[in-house]
Amino acid sequence: FWLKPASCPNKNRSTKNKQRRTPKVGVDVGQCITSPKLTSTAAPSSFALHSLHNMPGEEEEFYVRYYVGHKGKFGHEFLEFEFRPDGRLRYANNSNYKNDVMIRKEAHVTPAVMAELRKTIEDSEILKEDDENWPAPDRVGRQELEVVCGKEHISFTTSKIGSLADVQASKDKEGLRVFYYLVQDLKCFVFSLIGLHFRIKPV
């Protein structure tokens, strides 16, 4: 699938309000994009980030990637999805419980869907937040959220959030609450799209 080792350490914090960095795409990453073969690695996996050079215009740049996962008795289990500027949705869900296999889906969504996704992210005001005081990833797991929206480029990394109690216990309650609710919205959004695209018996 389109997976590669996560290149940033646990303490790689937000790029908010800093000069936007163009993601580096190496030869191994390019091979991951063109081949469905899964790269074996001990580090958390993530989608091979696409190059942003060929986007039509800086104001039109829009890209979203989310990852949540952990390593336990059943190996590396994770959920990951991304939306590319051309409307391509890529989704992966890996669970080794009872020898389950990885679920991999890919679909294209309309500009109206991308516009709604962008509105959801902008309305959440996540672009104003900073993950400096958020819990760092630990043995329980990690979450990653990357968003490119026009001239804004954020990249957040934190631990898994089990409930609002974890949010209340953090140093940045308001910022982490914004992240927590946005992630719930994004998951519902993606699950609905995957269900509509791949429903065995469409309504």
Tab-separated table of C-alpha atoms in Angstrom:
chain	number	residue	atom	x	y	z
A	1	PHE	CA	0.000	0.000	0.000
A	2	TRP	CA	1.078	3.649	0.118
A	3	LEU	CA	2.949	3.383	3.391
A	4	LYS	CA	6.347	4.516	4.610
A	5	PRO	CA	8.084	4.877	7.985
A	6	ALA	CA	7.218	8.072	9.812
A	7	SER	CA	10.272	10.286	9.471
A	8	CYS	CA	9.577	12.696	12.326
A	9	PRO	CA	10.443	11.854	15.963
A	10	ASN	CA	7.892	12.072	18.725
A	11	LYS	CA	8.828	15.624	19.625
A	12	ASN	CA	8.491	17.025	16.122
A	13	ARG	CA	5.999	19.707	16.913
A	14	SER	CA	3.671	21.961	14.963
A	15	THR	CA	4.815	23.937	11.901
A	16	LYS	CA	2.080	26.495	12.471
A	17	ASN	CA	3.007	30.088	11.602
A	18	LYS	CA	6.401	28.971	10.377
A	19	GLN	CA	7.618	28.963	6.827
A	20	ARG	CA	5.807	26.135	5.083
A	21	ARG	CA	8.054	23.238	4.272
A	22	THR	CA	7.652	21.213	1.116
A	23	PRO	CA	7.453	17.526	2.115
A	24	LYS	CA	10.461	15.546	0.978
A	25	VAL	CA	9.689	12.589	-1.222
A	26	GLY	CA	12.529	10.105	-1.540
A	27	VAL	CA	13.021	7.247	-3.956
A	28	ASP	CA	11.688	4.719	-1.450
A	29	VAL	CA	8.557	6.808	-0.987
A	30	GLY	CA	7.952	6.977	-4.712
A	31	GLN	CA	8.188	3.201	-4.868
A	32	CYS	CA	5.607	2.936	-2.119
A	33	ILE	CA	3.213	5.158	-4.052
A	34	THR	CA	3.426	3.112	-7.240
A	35	SER	CA	3.484	-0.306	-5.604
A	36	PRO	CA	0.841	-1.906	-3.368
A	37	LYS	CA	3.566	-3.733	-1.458
A	38	LEU	CA	3.642	-2.933	2.248
A	39	THR	CA	6.929	-1.659	3.604
A	40	SER	CA	7.964	-3.566	6.688
A	41	THR	CA	9.216	-1.265	9.438
A	42	ALA	CA	9.368	-1.069	13.180
A	43	ALA	CA	8.393	2.595	13.153
A	44	PRO	CA	4.790	3.802	12.821
A	45	SER	CA	3.655	3.814	9.200
A	46	SER	CA	2.038	6.693	7.338
A	47	PHE	CA	0.909	7.475	3.823
A	48	ALA	CA	3.682	8.485	1.470
A	49	LEU	CA	3.110	12.217	1.350
A	50	HIS	CA	2.612	13.478	-2.166
A	51	SER	CA	4.617	16.328	-3.634
A	52	LEU	CA	2.972	19.733	-3.503
A	53	HIS	CA	4.954	21.213	-6.389
A	54	ASN	CA	2.357	20.642	-9.093
A	55	MET	CA	-0.676	22.140	-7.410
A	56	PRO	CA	-2.594	24.617	-9.577
A	57	GLY	CA	-2.145	27.584	-7.264
A	58	GLU	CA	-1.060	28.316	-3.727
A	59	GLU	CA	-4.493	29.529	-2.697
A	60	GLU	CA	-5.971	26.263	-3.996
A	61	GLU	CA	-3.629	24.005	-2.056
A	62	PHE	CA	-5.587	21.633	0.147
A	63	TYR	CA	-4.406	18.345	1.578
A	64	VAL	CA	-5.410	16.379	4.693
A	65	ARG	CA	-3.829	13.318	6.284
A	66	TYR	CA	-4.750	11.655	9.575
A	67	TYR	CA	-3.148	8.670	11.302
A	68	VAL	CA	-3.842	6.918	14.594
A	69	GLY	CA	-2.138	3.720	15.649
A	70	HIS	CA	-0.277	1.705	18.236
A	71	LYS	CA	1.816	-1.421	18.641
A	72	GLY	CA	0.579	-4.172	20.919
A	73	LYS	CA	0.163	-7.931	21.197
A	74	PHE	CA	-1.437	-8.000	17.739
A	75	GLY	CA	1.357	-6.011	16.086
A	76	HIS	CA	1.045	-2.614	14.438
A	77	GLU	CA	-2.633	-1.664	14.272
A	78	PHE	CA	-3.636	1.627	12.746
A	79	LEU	CA	-6.204	3.703	10.874
A	80	GLU	CA	-5.057	6.185	8.257
A	81	PHE	CA	-6.607	8.250	5.505
A	82	GLU	CA	-5.715	11.157	3.268
A	83	PHE	CA	-7.426	13.536	0.876
A	84	ARG	CA	-5.350	14.767	-2.053
A	85	PRO	CA	-5.969	18.028	-3.918
A	86	ASP	CA	-7.339	16.165	-6.951
A	87	GLY	CA	-10.114	14.645	-4.819
A	88	ARG	CA	-8.502	11.265	-4.286
A	89	LEU	CA	-9.382	9.643	-0.975
A	90	ARG	CA	-7.094	6.888	0.272
A	91	TYR	CA	-7.955	4.803	3.312
A	92	ALA	CA	-6.220	2.026	5.232
A	93	ASN	CA	-7.300	0.149	8.334
A	94	ASN	CA	-4.993	-2.524	9.700
A	95	SER	CA	-5.921	-4.875	12.519
A	96	ASN	CA	-4.256	-8.182	13.219
A	97	TYR	CA	-6.903	-9.259	15.721
A	98	LYS	CA	-8.028	-12.813	14.883
A	99	ASN	CA	-5.784	-12.688	11.804
A	100	ASP	CA	-7.760	-9.879	10.155
A	101	VAL	CA	-6.245	-8.483	6.976
A	102	MET	CA	-5.619	-4.860	6.129
A	103	ILE	CA	-8.555	-3.002	4.615
A	104	ARG	CA	-7.429	-0.730	1.773
A	105	LYS	CA	-9.781	1.514	-0.156
A	106	GLU	CA	-9.335	4.275	-2.709
A	107	ALA	CA	-11.950	6.543	-4.266
A	108	HIS	CA	-12.380	9.945	-5.875
A	109	VAL	CA	-14.723	12.539	-4.403
A	110	THR	CA	-16.315	15.569	-6.049
A	111	PRO	CA	-15.198	19.205	-5.580
A	112	ALA	CA	-18.330	19.736	-3.471
A	113	VAL	CA	-17.137	17.081	-1.019
A	114	MET	CA	-13.668	18.630	-0.874
A	115	ALA	CA	-15.235	22.050	-0.280
A	116	GLU	CA	-17.273	20.659	2.623
A	117	LEU	CA	-14.174	19.019	4.092
A	118	ARG	CA	-12.265	22.278	3.852
A	119	LYS	CA	-15.141	24.166	5.475
A	120	THR	CA	-15.200	21.652	8.346
A	121	ILE	CA	-11.498	22.149	8.987
A	122	GLU	CA	-11.604	25.929	8.709
A	123	ASP	CA	-14.692	26.208	10.932
A	124	SER	CA	-12.995	24.112	13.613
A	125	GLU	CA	-10.207	26.742	13.839
A	126	ILE	CA	-7.631	23.971	14.159
A	127	LEU	CA	-5.296	26.084	12.012
A	128	LYS	CA	-4.957	28.505	14.938
A	129	GLU	CA	-3.842	25.839	17.379
A	130	ASP	CA	-0.398	24.624	18.407
A	131	ASP	CA	0.525	21.187	19.727
A	132	GLU	CA	3.433	22.390	21.867
A	133	ASN	CA	1.622	21.544	25.124
A	134	TRP	CA	-0.200	18.449	23.910
A	135	PRO	CA	0.712	14.998	25.281
A	136	ALA	CA	3.562	13.411	23.338
A	137	PRO	CA	3.030	10.000	21.697
A	138	ASP	CA	3.627	7.118	24.097
A	139	ARG	CA	3.247	3.347	24.322
A	140	VAL	CA	-0.539	3.743	24.218
A	141	GLY	CA	-0.296	5.122	20.697
A	142	ARG	CA	0.064	8.212	18.550
A	143	GLN	CA	-2.038	10.469	16.379
A	144	GLU	CA	-0.897	12.601	13.466
A	145	LEU	CA	-2.840	15.275	11.648
A	146	GLU	CA	-1.411	17.163	8.688
A	147	VAL	CA	-3.294	19.872	6.842
A	148	VAL	CA	-2.261	22.092	3.959
A	149	CYS	CA	-4.848	24.803	3.452
A	150	GLY	CA	-3.802	27.650	1.185
A	151	LYS	CA	-0.736	29.232	2.755
A	152	GLU	CA	-1.243	27.408	6.061
A	153	HIS	CA	0.593	24.154	6.767
A	154	ILE	CA	0.141	22.442	10.123
A	155	SER	CA	1.501	19.115	11.312
A	156	PHE	CA	0.314	17.930	14.729
A	157	THR	CA	1.507	14.899	16.678
A	158	THR	CA	0.074	13.733	19.973
A	159	SER	CA	-0.886	10.630	21.919
A	160	LYS	CA	-4.122	8.703	21.517
A	161	ILE	CA	-7.080	10.325	23.251
A	162	GLY	CA	-9.427	7.877	24.910
A	163	SER	CA	-12.029	10.345	26.138
A	164	LEU	CA	-12.628	13.954	27.122
A	165	ALA	CA	-11.114	13.108	30.501
A	166	ASP	CA	-7.734	12.886	28.760
A	167	VAL	CA	-8.378	16.299	27.217
A	168	GLN	CA	-9.195	17.834	30.591
A	169	ALA	CA	-5.969	16.457	32.034
A	170	SER	CA	-3.781	18.127	29.393
A	171	LYS	CA	-1.966	21.447	29.660
A	172	ASP	CA	-3.808	22.843	26.635
A	173	LYS	CA	-7.429	21.879	27.240
A	174	GLU	CA	-8.987	24.203	24.658
A	175	GLY	CA	-6.585	23.374	21.844
A	176	LEU	CA	-6.746	19.623	22.423
A	177	ARG	CA	-10.542	19.800	22.620
A	178	VAL	CA	-10.628	21.400	19.154
A	179	PHE	CA	-8.396	18.605	17.856
A	180	TYR	CA	-10.470	15.890	19.552
A	181	TYR	CA	-13.796	17.017	18.079
A	182	LEU	CA	-12.327	17.651	14.628
A	183	VAL	CA	-10.908	14.123	14.524
A	184	GLN	CA	-14.333	12.703	15.396
A	185	ASP	CA	-15.874	14.730	12.558
A	186	LEU	CA	-13.209	13.623	10.079
A	187	LYS	CA	-13.643	9.951	10.987
A	188	CYS	CA	-17.429	10.129	10.537
A	189	PHE	CA	-16.913	11.972	7.253
A	190	VAL	CA	-14.519	9.345	5.890
A	191	PHE	CA	-16.510	6.341	7.112
A	192	SER	CA	-19.610	7.747	5.416
A	193	LEU	CA	-17.757	8.265	2.134
A	194	ILE	CA	-16.226	4.792	2.205
A	195	GLY	CA	-19.622	3.287	2.953
A	196	LEU	CA	-21.247	5.141	0.064
A	197	HIS	CA	-18.525	4.209	-2.412
A	198	PHE	CA	-18.212	0.554	-1.497
A	199	ARG	CA	-21.676	-0.436	-0.289
A	200	ILE	CA	-22.433	-3.923	-1.550
A	201	LYS	CA	-26.139	-3.191	-1.959
A	202	PRO	CA	-26.567	0.539	-2.724
A	203	VAL	CA	-29.837	2.075	-1.539
